[in-house]
Protein backbone atom coordinates (compact mmCIF):
# COMPACT_ATOMS: atom_id res chain seq x y z
CA UNK A 1 0.00 0.00 0.00
CA UNK A 2 1.31 3.42 -0.88
CA UNK A 3 1.90 6.05 1.79
CA UNK A 4 -0.67 8.33 0.14
CA UNK A 5 -3.36 5.64 0.28
CA UNK A 6 -2.54 4.80 3.92
CA UNK A 7 -2.87 8.46 4.95
CA UNK A 8 -6.11 8.83 2.98
CA UNK A 9 -7.59 5.76 4.66
CA UNK A 10 -6.54 6.98 8.13
CA UNK A 11 -8.21 10.30 7.38
CA UNK A 12 -11.33 8.44 6.18
CA UNK A 13 -11.52 6.41 9.40
CA UNK A 14 -11.12 9.53 11.58
CA UNK A 15 -13.73 11.46 9.55
CA UNK A 16 -16.33 8.68 9.87
CA UNK A 17 -15.67 8.36 13.62
CA UNK A 18 -16.11 12.10 14.09
CA UNK A 19 -19.10 12.46 11.76
CA UNK A 20 -20.85 9.13 11.13
CA UNK A 21 -23.48 10.88 8.98
CA UNK A 22 -21.04 11.84 6.23
CA UNK A 23 -22.15 10.55 2.85
CA UNK A 24 -19.72 9.01 0.39
CA UNK A 25 -20.04 12.21 -1.65
CA UNK A 26 -19.11 14.40 1.35
CA UNK A 27 -16.20 12.10 2.19
CA UNK A 28 -14.98 12.27 -1.42
CA UNK A 29 -15.05 16.06 -1.29
CA UNK A 30 -13.27 16.12 2.07
CA UNK A 31 -10.56 13.74 0.84
CA UNK A 32 -10.36 15.24 -2.67
CA UNK A 33 -10.93 11.88 -4.35
CA UNK A 34 -13.73 10.26 -6.34
CA UNK A 35 -16.80 8.72 -4.73
CA UNK A 36 -15.71 5.36 -6.14
CA UNK A 37 -12.36 5.67 -4.33
CA UNK A 38 -14.19 6.35 -1.06
CA UNK A 39 -16.41 3.29 -1.61
CA UNK A 40 -13.41 1.08 -2.37
CA UNK A 41 -11.55 2.38 0.72
CA UNK A 42 -14.65 1.87 2.92
CA UNK A 43 -15.02 -1.69 1.66
CA UNK A 44 -11.34 -2.43 2.19
CA UNK A 45 -11.49 -1.00 5.73
CA UNK A 46 -14.76 -2.75 6.62
CA UNK A 47 -16.63 0.54 7.14
CA UNK A 48 -20.32 0.03 6.37
CA UNK A 49 -22.31 2.39 4.18
CA UNK A 50 -24.12 5.34 5.76
CA UNK A 51 -27.47 3.69 6.57
CA UNK A 52 -25.84 0.71 8.22
CA UNK A 53 -23.47 2.92 10.27
CA UNK A 54 -26.33 5.01 11.59
CA UNK A 55 -28.51 1.98 12.35
CA UNK A 56 -25.74 0.30 14.37
CA UNK A 57 -24.96 3.45 16.35
CA UNK A 58 -28.62 4.12 17.14
CA UNK A 59 -29.35 0.56 18.26
CA UNK A 60 -26.39 0.50 20.63
CA UNK A 61 -27.11 3.89 22.20
CA UNK A 62 -30.91 3.59 22.54
CA UNK A 63 -30.74 0.74 25.03
CA UNK A 64 -28.76 2.82 27.56
CA UNK A 65 -31.21 5.73 28.03
CA UNK A 66 -32.70 5.87 31.55
CA UNK A 67 -34.10 9.31 32.42
CA UNK A 68 -36.62 9.49 29.55
CA UNK A 69 -38.08 6.86 27.22
CA UNK A 70 -35.65 6.35 24.32
CA UNK A 71 -38.54 7.00 21.93
CA UNK A 72 -38.64 10.61 23.19
CA UNK A 73 -35.08 11.39 22.09
CA UNK A 74 -35.34 13.71 19.08
CA UNK A 75 -33.05 12.68 16.24
CA UNK A 76 -30.94 9.55 15.99
CA UNK A 77 -28.95 8.79 19.13
CA UNK A 78 -25.44 7.94 17.94
CA UNK A 79 -23.53 7.51 21.18
CA UNK A 80 -24.31 7.60 24.86
CA UNK A 81 -22.15 7.36 27.94
CA UNK A 82 -24.56 7.76 30.86
CA UNK A 83 -23.50 10.41 33.31
CA UNK A 84 -20.97 11.90 30.86
CA UNK A 85 -21.68 12.49 27.15
CA UNK A 86 -23.90 11.73 24.21
CA UNK A 87 -24.32 12.50 20.52
CA UNK A 88 -27.35 12.62 18.27
CA UNK A 89 -28.06 13.51 14.65
CA UNK A 90 -31.10 15.18 13.19
CA UNK A 91 -31.88 15.42 9.49
CA UNK A 92 -34.06 18.43 8.66
CA UNK A 93 -37.17 17.30 6.82
CA UNK A 94 -40.32 19.12 5.66
CA UNK A 95 -42.10 18.59 8.99
CA UNK A 96 -39.39 20.59 10.81
CA UNK A 97 -39.60 23.67 8.58
CA UNK A 98 -41.45 26.94 8.99
CA UNK A 99 -44.48 27.06 6.70
CA UNK A 100 -43.55 28.19 3.18
CA UNK A 101 -39.86 28.21 4.07
CA UNK A 102 -36.74 26.12 3.73
CA UNK A 103 -35.60 27.14 7.24
CA UNK A 104 -35.88 24.77 10.22
CA UNK A 105 -37.92 25.89 13.21
CA UNK A 106 -35.81 26.67 16.27
CA UNK A 107 -37.98 24.30 18.28
CA UNK A 108 -36.51 21.39 16.31
CA UNK A 109 -32.94 22.26 17.35
CA UNK A 110 -34.03 22.96 20.92
CA UNK A 111 -35.92 19.64 21.11
CA UNK A 112 -32.91 17.71 19.86
CA UNK A 113 -30.60 19.40 22.38
CA UNK A 114 -33.02 19.16 25.30
CA UNK A 115 -33.83 15.49 24.76
CA UNK A 116 -30.12 14.68 24.41
CA UNK A 117 -29.33 16.55 27.64
CA UNK A 118 -31.96 14.45 29.41
CA UNK A 119 -30.84 11.21 27.75
CA UNK A 120 -27.30 11.40 29.17
CA UNK A 121 -28.54 11.72 32.76
CA UNK A 122 -27.89 8.57 34.79
CA UNK A 123 -31.11 8.66 36.81
CA UNK A 124 -34.50 6.96 36.60
CA UNK A 125 -36.22 10.27 35.83
CA UNK A 126 -35.06 13.83 35.14
CA UNK A 127 -36.49 17.08 33.86
CA UNK A 128 -35.16 20.34 32.49
CA UNK A 129 -35.05 23.08 35.12
CA UNK A 130 -33.31 25.87 33.18
CA UNK A 131 -32.33 26.31 29.55
CA UNK A 132 -30.16 29.03 28.03
CA UNK A 133 -29.96 28.73 24.25
CA UNK A 134 -28.28 30.49 21.38
CA UNK A 135 -29.24 30.02 17.74
CA UNK A 136 -26.21 30.95 15.66
CA UNK A 137 -27.04 30.00 12.06
CA UNK A 138 -30.25 29.11 10.22
CA UNK A 139 -30.56 25.44 9.31
CA UNK A 140 -32.17 24.47 6.02
CA UNK A 141 -34.12 21.57 4.61
CA UNK A 142 -31.85 18.59 3.93
CA UNK A 143 -29.18 19.63 6.45
CA UNK A 144 -28.06 17.12 9.05
CA UNK A 145 -27.05 18.54 12.41
CA UNK A 146 -24.99 16.68 15.00
CA UNK A 147 -25.51 17.56 18.68
CA UNK A 148 -22.90 16.74 21.34
CA UNK A 149 -23.93 16.87 25.01
CA UNK A 150 -21.60 16.82 27.98
CA UNK A 151 -22.18 17.00 31.71
CA UNK A 152 -19.90 19.74 33.01
CA UNK A 153 -20.88 19.94 36.68
CA UNK A 154 -23.14 18.35 39.27
CA UNK A 155 -24.42 20.11 42.37
CA UNK A 156 -26.76 17.95 44.45
CA UNK A 157 -29.58 16.81 42.19
CA UNK A 158 -28.83 19.57 39.65
CA UNK A 159 -26.80 18.53 36.64
CA UNK A 160 -25.27 21.14 34.33
CA UNK A 161 -25.20 20.03 30.69
CA UNK A 162 -23.70 21.79 27.67
CA UNK A 163 -25.02 20.88 24.24
CA UNK A 164 -23.35 22.11 21.07
CA UNK A 165 -24.88 21.44 17.67
CA UNK A 166 -22.90 21.43 14.43
CA UNK A 167 -23.60 21.37 10.71
CA UNK A 168 -20.50 19.94 9.17
CA UNK A 169 -17.77 21.47 11.36
CA UNK A 170 -19.53 24.75 12.14
CA UNK A 171 -21.38 25.37 15.41
CA UNK A 172 -24.97 26.39 14.61
CA UNK A 173 -26.67 26.14 18.02
CA UNK A 174 -25.66 25.78 21.64
CA UNK A 175 -27.45 25.39 24.93
CA UNK A 176 -26.71 25.24 28.63
CA UNK A 177 -29.18 23.19 30.62
CA UNK A 178 -29.68 22.65 34.31
CA UNK A 179 -31.32 19.26 34.53
CA UNK A 180 -32.88 18.13 37.78
CA UNK A 181 -32.60 14.46 38.71
CA UNK A 182 -35.82 13.27 40.32
CA UNK A 183 -34.82 10.13 42.19
CA UNK A 184 -37.81 7.95 43.06
C-alpha angles and dihedrals in degrees: 000000000000121000090242092055092046092052092046091051092048089051090048092052092048092047093052092047091051096041112019090178095067112124122222087253092054091046090050090052092047092049095038093234136110123280088243090057090052091050092049092048092047091051092047091049094044093242109152123228120270100271093049093047092052094045092052093048093048095048093051095047099042094065093060099058113114113160097059133016108276088233089067094060107108113226128007114313106226103175137003133185105178113232092015124044147344142181132208137176129215125192112206110235133174093273091061096053131097111254112276091005141100091218122104118238113250089233089069093058092042092050092051092049095043095048091047091050089053094044094060093054112109097217136098092247135006139168137197113261101174134009128189112184138181124195107204106172134015114252119217138209111285095024119128116213125197118209122200119195126193133178106231102175142002125206113178107304092342116099121193113214129184118202122189121186124203138191105204102323098328123100109236102168138013136183140185114209133188104206120193118216110218104200112198 
